[in-house]
Amino acid sequence: MSALELVQATLAARDLSAASAAARSELGLAPGFPDPELASFAMANEVLTLGDTYLEIVAPAGETSALHRFLAGGEGGYLLAIRVPDTAALVERAAAANVRVVHRQDFQGATITQLHPGDLGVMLEADEIPAGREWHYDDWSVPARPPGASAGDLLAADVAVRDPEATADLWARLLDAPAAGDGVPSVRIGSRTVRFVPHAETDSETGSKTRPGTGTGRRGLVALDLRSLTPGAPPREITVAGLTIRLVPAEKSPAEESPAEKSAPDGEGAS
């Protein structure tokens, strides 16, 4: 079985071409690839390769798309996708915790389960991947991240909720995942982290904040941390289709090392 891991983040935009172009330009990424399965949900998408992880941008492709309802509240983070070792066990824990399952399907040998954003703060897709594979795209012909990219793998995600501590506890029980222990309510999903931050609430008539918190008042996925691949560059923050993306200096993962670095003895690197 494949271990628990956060693999993909999705943002929803009104204009797929514009949002994808902005993300590629800001992050130095190659044009992505579509997932044809989304057409049946009246959605269009582009998946950008970050390394071992992916950034997906989705947009409505018809009047029946469920994205219209989401986008009525503005563009922004839409979904987090994780790899899980046992979907059946997850569904049992979800039922025990009163977390609603909104969609299940089999796709190319993988079992896909989506959980209600109203229960978890964001739509969570939990996928059990067939043995011997890491993610859906392992045997797809997809573009690699270009050598000059400024952004590497997904490191962390921020989800804005009303009660961060209770939501973090629910995720930990649901996923059988440990607390991350980084000073804010959070869970460790494989090698990556999901943090829970308070969302701001505003008065609908005056527009003034009635409750302090993160962002403009929208709940859900509000920010991502991606590994900065620019040596010596300070942290940098951009916004793509309402989602904050932070480029954070961090140690490189094996997938992000150059051939010279991979072949160097321990403790040595390319000069």
mmCIF file of C-alpha atoms in Angstrom:
data_model
loop_
_atom_site.group_PDB
_atom_site.id
_atom_site.type_symbol
_atom_site.label_atom_id
_atom_site.label_comp_id
_atom_site.label_asym_id
_atom_site.label_seq_id
_atom_site.Cartn_x
_atom_site.Cartn_y
_atom_site.Cartn_z
ATOM 1 C CA MET A 1 0.000 0.000 0.000
ATOM 2 C CA SER A 2 1.126 3.549 -0.721
ATOM 3 C CA ALA A 3 1.697 5.643 2.379
ATOM 4 C CA LEU A 4 -0.368 8.659 3.394
ATOM 5 C CA GLU A 5 0.786 11.783 1.511
ATOM 6 C CA LEU A 6 -0.476 15.197 0.419
ATOM 7 C CA VAL A 7 0.047 15.177 -3.343
ATOM 8 C CA GLN A 8 -2.044 17.847 -5.066
ATOM 9 C CA ALA A 9 -3.723 21.197 -4.456
ATOM 10 C CA THR A 10 -6.464 22.633 -6.661
ATOM 11 C CA LEU A 11 -7.597 26.205 -7.179
ATOM 12 C CA ALA A 12 -10.759 27.292 -8.967
ATOM 13 C CA ALA A 13 -10.718 30.154 -11.482
ATOM 14 C CA ARG A 14 -13.245 31.722 -13.793
ATOM 15 C CA ASP A 15 -10.775 31.889 -16.687
ATOM 16 C CA LEU A 16 -8.608 28.776 -16.962
ATOM 17 C CA SER A 17 -6.253 30.187 -19.593
ATOM 18 C CA ALA A 18 -5.560 33.395 -17.676
ATOM 19 C CA ALA A 19 -5.043 31.688 -14.311
ATOM 20 C CA SER A 20 -2.800 28.992 -15.783
ATOM 21 C CA ALA A 21 -0.703 31.544 -17.652
ATOM 22 C CA ALA A 22 -0.269 33.594 -14.470
ATOM 23 C CA ALA A 23 0.772 30.535 -12.451
ATOM 24 C CA ARG A 24 3.242 29.343 -15.074
ATOM 25 C CA SER A 25 4.774 32.796 -15.435
ATOM 26 C CA GLU A 26 5.137 33.452 -11.713
ATOM 27 C CA LEU A 27 6.424 29.968 -10.864
ATOM 28 C CA GLY A 28 8.516 29.285 -13.968
ATOM 29 C CA LEU A 29 6.569 26.149 -14.831
ATOM 30 C CA ALA A 30 5.963 24.413 -18.128
ATOM 31 C CA PRO A 31 2.484 24.210 -19.692
ATOM 32 C CA GLY A 32 0.517 21.538 -17.896
ATOM 33 C CA PHE A 33 -1.785 18.755 -18.995
ATOM 34 C CA PRO A 34 -5.528 18.111 -18.752
ATOM 35 C CA ASP A 35 -7.371 15.393 -16.894
ATOM 36 C CA PRO A 36 -10.077 14.330 -19.367
ATOM 37 C CA GLU A 37 -12.155 12.801 -16.561
ATOM 38 C CA LEU A 38 -13.245 16.285 -15.466
ATOM 39 C CA ALA A 39 -15.230 16.863 -18.650
ATOM 40 C CA SER A 40 -17.990 14.634 -17.253
ATOM 41 C CA PHE A 41 -18.357 17.147 -14.387
ATOM 42 C CA ALA A 42 -18.530 20.142 -16.764
ATOM 43 C CA MET A 43 -15.057 21.263 -15.704
ATOM 44 C CA ALA A 44 -11.858 22.042 -17.589
ATOM 45 C CA ASN A 45 -8.450 21.890 -15.959
ATOM 46 C CA GLU A 46 -4.711 22.165 -16.298
ATOM 47 C CA VAL A 47 -2.356 20.253 -14.011
ATOM 48 C CA LEU A 48 1.072 21.817 -13.427
ATOM 49 C CA THR A 49 3.977 19.591 -12.383
ATOM 50 C CA LEU A 50 5.844 20.814 -9.304
ATOM 51 C CA GLY A 51 8.048 17.730 -8.917
ATOM 52 C CA ASP A 52 6.508 14.878 -6.948
ATOM 53 C CA THR A 53 3.417 17.039 -6.366
ATOM 54 C CA TYR A 54 0.993 18.977 -8.537
ATOM 55 C CA LEU A 55 -0.913 22.255 -8.726
ATOM 56 C CA GLU A 56 -4.229 21.945 -10.530
ATOM 57 C CA ILE A 57 -6.331 24.811 -11.865
ATOM 58 C CA VAL A 58 -9.993 24.146 -12.640
ATOM 59 C CA ALA A 59 -12.689 26.258 -14.286
ATOM 60 C CA PRO A 60 -16.309 25.726 -15.343
ATOM 61 C CA ALA A 61 -16.838 24.198 -18.780
ATOM 62 C CA GLY A 62 -20.625 24.379 -18.879
ATOM 63 C CA GLU A 63 -23.691 25.720 -17.143
ATOM 64 C CA THR A 64 -24.098 22.586 -15.013
ATOM 65 C CA SER A 65 -20.653 22.835 -13.435
ATOM 66 C CA ALA A 66 -20.659 22.767 -9.636
ATOM 67 C CA LEU A 67 -17.848 25.318 -9.799
ATOM 68 C CA HIS A 68 -20.330 28.114 -10.539
ATOM 69 C CA ARG A 69 -21.661 27.899 -6.997
ATOM 70 C CA PHE A 70 -18.144 27.927 -5.551
ATOM 71 C CA LEU A 71 -17.041 30.837 -7.744
ATOM 72 C CA ALA A 72 -20.035 32.911 -6.668
ATOM 73 C CA GLY A 73 -17.966 33.517 -3.537
ATOM 74 C CA GLY A 74 -14.855 34.353 -5.536
ATOM 75 C CA GLU A 75 -11.885 32.498 -6.976
ATOM 76 C CA GLY A 76 -9.583 30.595 -4.661
ATOM 77 C CA GLY A 77 -8.410 27.294 -3.259
ATOM 78 C CA TYR A 78 -10.863 24.521 -4.010
ATOM 79 C CA LEU A 79 -9.524 21.088 -3.031
ATOM 80 C CA LEU A 80 -6.661 19.152 -1.475
ATOM 81 C CA ALA A 81 -5.892 15.658 -2.760
ATOM 82 C CA ILE A 82 -4.093 13.065 -0.690
ATOM 83 C CA ARG A 83 -2.940 9.503 -1.184
ATOM 84 C CA VAL A 84 -4.286 7.095 1.431
ATOM 85 C CA PRO A 85 -3.330 3.478 2.112
ATOM 86 C CA ASP A 86 -6.885 2.224 2.793
ATOM 87 C CA THR A 87 -10.020 3.947 1.498
ATOM 88 C CA ALA A 88 -12.403 1.531 3.234
ATOM 89 C CA ALA A 89 -10.905 2.312 6.640
ATOM 90 C CA LEU A 90 -11.085 6.026 5.890
ATOM 91 C CA VAL A 91 -14.779 5.803 4.979
ATOM 92 C CA GLU A 92 -15.480 3.932 8.227
ATOM 93 C CA ARG A 93 -13.733 6.644 10.247
ATOM 94 C CA ALA A 94 -15.606 9.322 8.299
ATOM 95 C CA ALA A 95 -18.945 7.723 9.166
ATOM 96 C CA ALA A 96 -17.986 7.517 12.837
ATOM 97 C CA ALA A 97 -17.011 11.210 12.823
ATOM 98 C CA ASN A 98 -20.120 12.326 10.879
ATOM 99 C CA VAL A 99 -17.992 13.463 7.945
ATOM 100 C CA ARG A 100 -19.998 13.249 4.742
ATOM 101 C CA VAL A 101 -18.758 11.392 1.667
ATOM 102 C CA VAL A 102 -19.911 13.349 -1.397
ATOM 103 C CA HIS A 103 -18.418 11.281 -4.219
ATOM 104 C CA ARG A 104 -16.808 7.879 -4.779
ATOM 105 C CA GLN A 105 -15.553 6.317 -7.980
ATOM 106 C CA ASP A 106 -12.956 3.974 -9.427
ATOM 107 C CA PHE A 107 -10.571 5.607 -11.885
ATOM 108 C CA GLN A 108 -7.885 3.674 -13.724
ATOM 109 C CA GLY A 109 -7.493 1.264 -10.843
ATOM 110 C CA ALA A 110 -7.569 3.934 -8.123
ATOM 111 C CA THR A 111 -10.367 4.403 -5.610
ATOM 112 C CA ILE A 112 -11.328 8.065 -5.339
ATOM 113 C CA THR A 113 -13.281 9.400 -2.350
ATOM 114 C CA GLN A 114 -14.254 13.042 -1.857
ATOM 115 C CA LEU A 115 -15.291 14.388 1.541
ATOM 116 C CA HIS A 116 -17.558 17.349 2.235
ATOM 117 C CA PRO A 117 -15.899 20.765 2.607
ATOM 118 C CA GLY A 118 -18.547 21.800 5.122
ATOM 119 C CA ASP A 119 -17.218 19.159 7.522
ATOM 120 C CA LEU A 120 -13.472 19.550 6.933
ATOM 121 C CA GLY A 121 -13.049 23.195 5.905
ATOM 122 C CA VAL A 122 -12.102 22.290 2.327
ATOM 123 C CA MET A 123 -13.025 19.585 -0.155
ATOM 124 C CA LEU A 124 -10.720 16.668 0.586
ATOM 125 C CA GLU A 125 -10.057 14.004 -2.024
ATOM 126 C CA ALA A 126 -8.569 10.799 -0.646
ATOM 127 C CA ASP A 127 -7.281 8.379 -3.272
ATOM 128 C CA GLU A 128 -6.139 4.809 -2.804
ATOM 129 C CA ILE A 129 -3.605 4.258 -5.580
ATOM 130 C CA PRO A 130 -2.834 0.796 -6.993
ATOM 131 C CA ALA A 131 0.237 -1.003 -5.682
ATOM 132 C CA GLY A 132 3.456 0.033 -7.370
ATOM 133 C CA ARG A 133 2.250 3.547 -8.208
ATOM 134 C CA GLU A 134 2.551 6.830 -6.349
ATOM 135 C CA TRP A 135 -0.157 8.909 -8.049
ATOM 136 C CA HIS A 136 -2.596 8.925 -10.965
ATOM 137 C CA TYR A 137 -0.111 10.436 -13.422
ATOM 138 C CA ASP A 138 2.751 7.974 -12.896
ATOM 139 C CA ASP A 139 2.131 6.244 -16.225
ATOM 140 C CA TRP A 140 0.766 9.281 -18.069
ATOM 141 C CA SER A 141 2.851 11.214 -20.571
ATOM 142 C CA VAL A 142 3.146 14.505 -18.676
ATOM 143 C CA PRO A 143 5.579 17.428 -18.943
ATOM 144 C CA ALA A 144 8.287 17.566 -16.309
ATOM 145 C CA ARG A 145 9.090 20.668 -14.317
ATOM 146 C CA PRO A 146 11.564 22.728 -16.375
ATOM 147 C CA PRO A 147 15.152 23.135 -15.087
ATOM 148 C CA GLY A 148 14.727 26.885 -14.548
ATOM 149 C CA ALA A 149 11.563 26.669 -12.459
ATOM 150 C CA SER A 150 11.441 28.894 -9.389
ATOM 151 C CA ALA A 151 8.884 26.693 -7.584
ATOM 152 C CA GLY A 152 9.255 23.114 -6.462
ATOM 153 C CA ASP A 153 7.146 20.725 -4.465
ATOM 154 C CA LEU A 154 4.205 21.456 -2.246
ATOM 155 C CA LEU A 155 5.295 21.852 1.377
ATOM 156 C CA ALA A 156 2.182 22.970 3.241
ATOM 157 C CA ALA A 157 -1.365 24.229 2.878
ATOM 158 C CA ASP A 158 -3.366 26.664 5.016
ATOM 159 C CA VAL A 159 -7.086 26.027 5.504
ATOM 160 C CA ALA A 160 -9.150 28.814 7.078
ATOM 161 C CA VAL A 161 -11.864 27.526 9.418
ATOM 162 C CA ARG A 162 -13.969 28.765 12.305
ATOM 163 C CA ASP A 163 -12.388 26.454 14.898
ATOM 164 C CA PRO A 164 -8.806 25.542 13.920
ATOM 165 C CA GLU A 165 -8.093 23.290 16.909
ATOM 166 C CA ALA A 166 -11.256 21.225 16.530
ATOM 167 C CA THR A 167 -10.756 20.887 12.770
ATOM 168 C CA ALA A 168 -7.134 19.813 13.189
ATOM 169 C CA ASP A 169 -8.241 17.188 15.694
ATOM 170 C CA LEU A 170 -10.921 15.926 13.289
ATOM 171 C CA TRP A 171 -8.417 15.604 10.426
ATOM 172 C CA ALA A 172 -5.956 13.787 12.691
ATOM 173 C CA ARG A 173 -8.603 11.247 13.713
ATOM 174 C CA LEU A 174 -9.990 10.880 10.217
ATOM 175 C CA LEU A 175 -6.607 10.308 8.563
ATOM 176 C CA ASP A 176 -4.884 8.652 11.510
ATOM 177 C CA ALA A 177 -2.255 11.365 11.114
ATOM 178 C CA PRO A 178 -0.057 13.036 13.762
ATOM 179 C CA ALA A 179 -0.123 16.659 14.802
ATOM 180 C CA ALA A 180 2.618 18.650 13.076
ATOM 181 C CA GLY A 181 3.636 20.561 16.189
ATOM 182 C CA ASP A 182 4.647 23.762 14.379
ATOM 183 C CA GLY A 183 2.910 26.207 16.727
ATOM 184 C CA VAL A 184 -0.481 26.290 14.994
ATOM 185 C CA PRO A 185 -3.206 23.609 14.832
ATOM 186 C CA SER A 186 -1.976 21.332 12.066
ATOM 187 C CA VAL A 187 -1.592 17.758 10.891
ATOM 188 C CA ARG A 188 1.294 16.028 9.212
ATOM 189 C CA ILE A 189 0.184 14.254 6.047
ATOM 190 C CA GLY A 190 3.176 12.206 4.991
ATOM 191 C CA SER A 191 6.083 14.590 4.450
ATOM 192 C CA ARG A 192 3.792 17.634 4.167
ATOM 193 C CA THR A 193 1.627 19.716 6.481
ATOM 194 C CA VAL A 194 -1.912 21.064 6.524
ATOM 195 C CA ARG A 195 -2.341 24.004 8.899
ATOM 196 C CA PHE A 196 -5.658 25.364 10.177
ATOM 197 C CA VAL A 197 -5.997 29.107 10.618
ATOM 198 C CA PRO A 198 -8.928 31.245 11.800
ATOM 199 C CA HIS A 199 -10.924 32.852 9.028
ATOM 200 C CA ALA A 200 -12.048 36.440 9.302
ATOM 201 C CA GLU A 201 -15.760 37.213 9.462
ATOM 202 C CA THR A 202 -17.222 40.424 8.088
ATOM 203 C CA ASP A 203 -20.514 42.230 8.489
ATOM 204 C CA SER A 204 -22.477 41.793 5.246
ATOM 205 C CA GLU A 205 -23.806 45.354 5.406
ATOM 206 C CA THR A 206 -20.797 47.361 6.555
ATOM 207 C CA GLY A 207 -17.985 45.146 5.285
ATOM 208 C CA SER A 208 -16.140 45.579 8.577
ATOM 209 C CA LYS A 209 -14.507 42.642 10.303
ATOM 210 C CA THR A 210 -16.552 41.182 13.150
ATOM 211 C CA ARG A 211 -14.019 38.436 13.875
ATOM 212 C CA PRO A 212 -10.259 38.647 13.301
ATOM 213 C CA GLY A 213 -8.619 36.046 11.158
ATOM 214 C CA THR A 214 -6.939 35.196 7.896
ATOM 215 C CA GLY A 215 -7.836 36.614 4.507
ATOM 216 C CA THR A 216 -10.985 38.395 3.406
ATOM 217 C CA GLY A 217 -13.444 36.134 5.162
ATOM 218 C CA ARG A 218 -13.490 33.195 2.805
ATOM 219 C CA ARG A 219 -13.211 29.803 4.417
ATOM 220 C CA GLY A 220 -11.299 26.926 2.895
ATOM 221 C CA LEU A 221 -7.921 26.609 1.217
ATOM 222 C CA VAL A 222 -6.369 30.072 1.427
ATOM 223 C CA ALA A 223 -2.617 29.539 0.966
ATOM 224 C CA LEU A 224 0.074 27.120 -0.171
ATOM 225 C CA ASP A 225 3.777 26.897 0.633
ATOM 226 C CA LEU A 226 5.902 25.738 -2.301
ATOM 227 C CA ARG A 227 9.622 25.015 -2.114
ATOM 228 C CA SER A 228 11.675 27.844 -3.577
ATOM 229 C CA LEU A 229 14.250 26.579 -6.083
ATOM 230 C CA THR A 230 16.056 29.906 -6.535
ATOM 231 C CA PRO A 231 19.304 29.751 -4.510
ATOM 232 C CA GLY A 232 19.583 32.557 -1.981
ATOM 233 C CA ALA A 233 16.213 34.057 -2.842
ATOM 234 C CA PRO A 234 14.178 35.416 0.074
ATOM 235 C CA PRO A 235 10.652 34.127 0.642
ATOM 236 C CA ARG A 236 8.250 35.454 -1.979
ATOM 237 C CA GLU A 237 4.461 35.613 -2.055
ATOM 238 C CA ILE A 238 2.178 35.757 -5.076
ATOM 239 C CA THR A 239 -1.553 35.448 -5.629
ATOM 240 C CA VAL A 240 -3.088 33.350 -8.406
ATOM 241 C CA ALA A 241 -6.867 33.367 -8.831
ATOM 242 C CA GLY A 242 -7.437 34.342 -5.213
ATOM 243 C CA LEU A 243 -5.032 31.766 -3.733
ATOM 244 C CA THR A 244 -1.905 32.935 -1.909
ATOM 245 C CA ILE A 245 1.216 30.995 -2.933
ATOM 246 C CA ARG A 246 4.366 31.427 -0.875
ATOM 247 C CA LEU A 247 7.784 30.386 -2.197
ATOM 248 C CA VAL A 248 9.695 29.184 0.843
ATOM 249 C CA PRO A 249 13.406 28.278 0.996
ATOM 250 C CA ALA A 250 13.720 24.681 2.183
ATOM 251 C CA GLU A 251 15.848 21.611 1.706
ATOM 252 C CA LYS A 252 15.426 20.009 -1.678
ATOM 253 C CA SER A 253 13.619 16.711 -2.001
ATOM 254 C CA PRO A 254 15.377 13.912 -3.936
ATOM 255 C CA ALA A 255 13.218 14.676 -6.972
ATOM 256 C CA GLU A 256 14.489 18.264 -7.007
ATOM 257 C CA GLU A 257 18.206 17.553 -6.810
ATOM 258 C CA SER A 258 20.294 17.992 -9.915
ATOM 259 C CA PRO A 259 22.051 14.924 -11.383
ATOM 260 C CA ALA A 260 25.333 16.228 -9.947
ATOM 261 C CA GLU A 261 23.827 16.586 -6.477
ATOM 262 C CA LYS A 262 22.292 13.114 -6.630
ATOM 263 C CA SER A 263 25.642 11.533 -7.521
ATOM 264 C CA ALA A 264 27.683 13.453 -4.944
ATOM 265 C CA PRO A 265 28.780 11.685 -1.698
ATOM 266 C CA ASP A 266 26.794 12.470 1.438
ATOM 267 C CA GLY A 267 27.510 15.950 2.686
ATOM 268 C CA GLU A 268 28.723 17.159 -0.689
ATOM 269 C CA GLY A 269 26.856 18.934 -3.437
ATOM 270 C CA ALA A 270 27.349 20.491 -6.807
ATOM 271 C CA SER A 271 29.417 23.636 -6.725
#
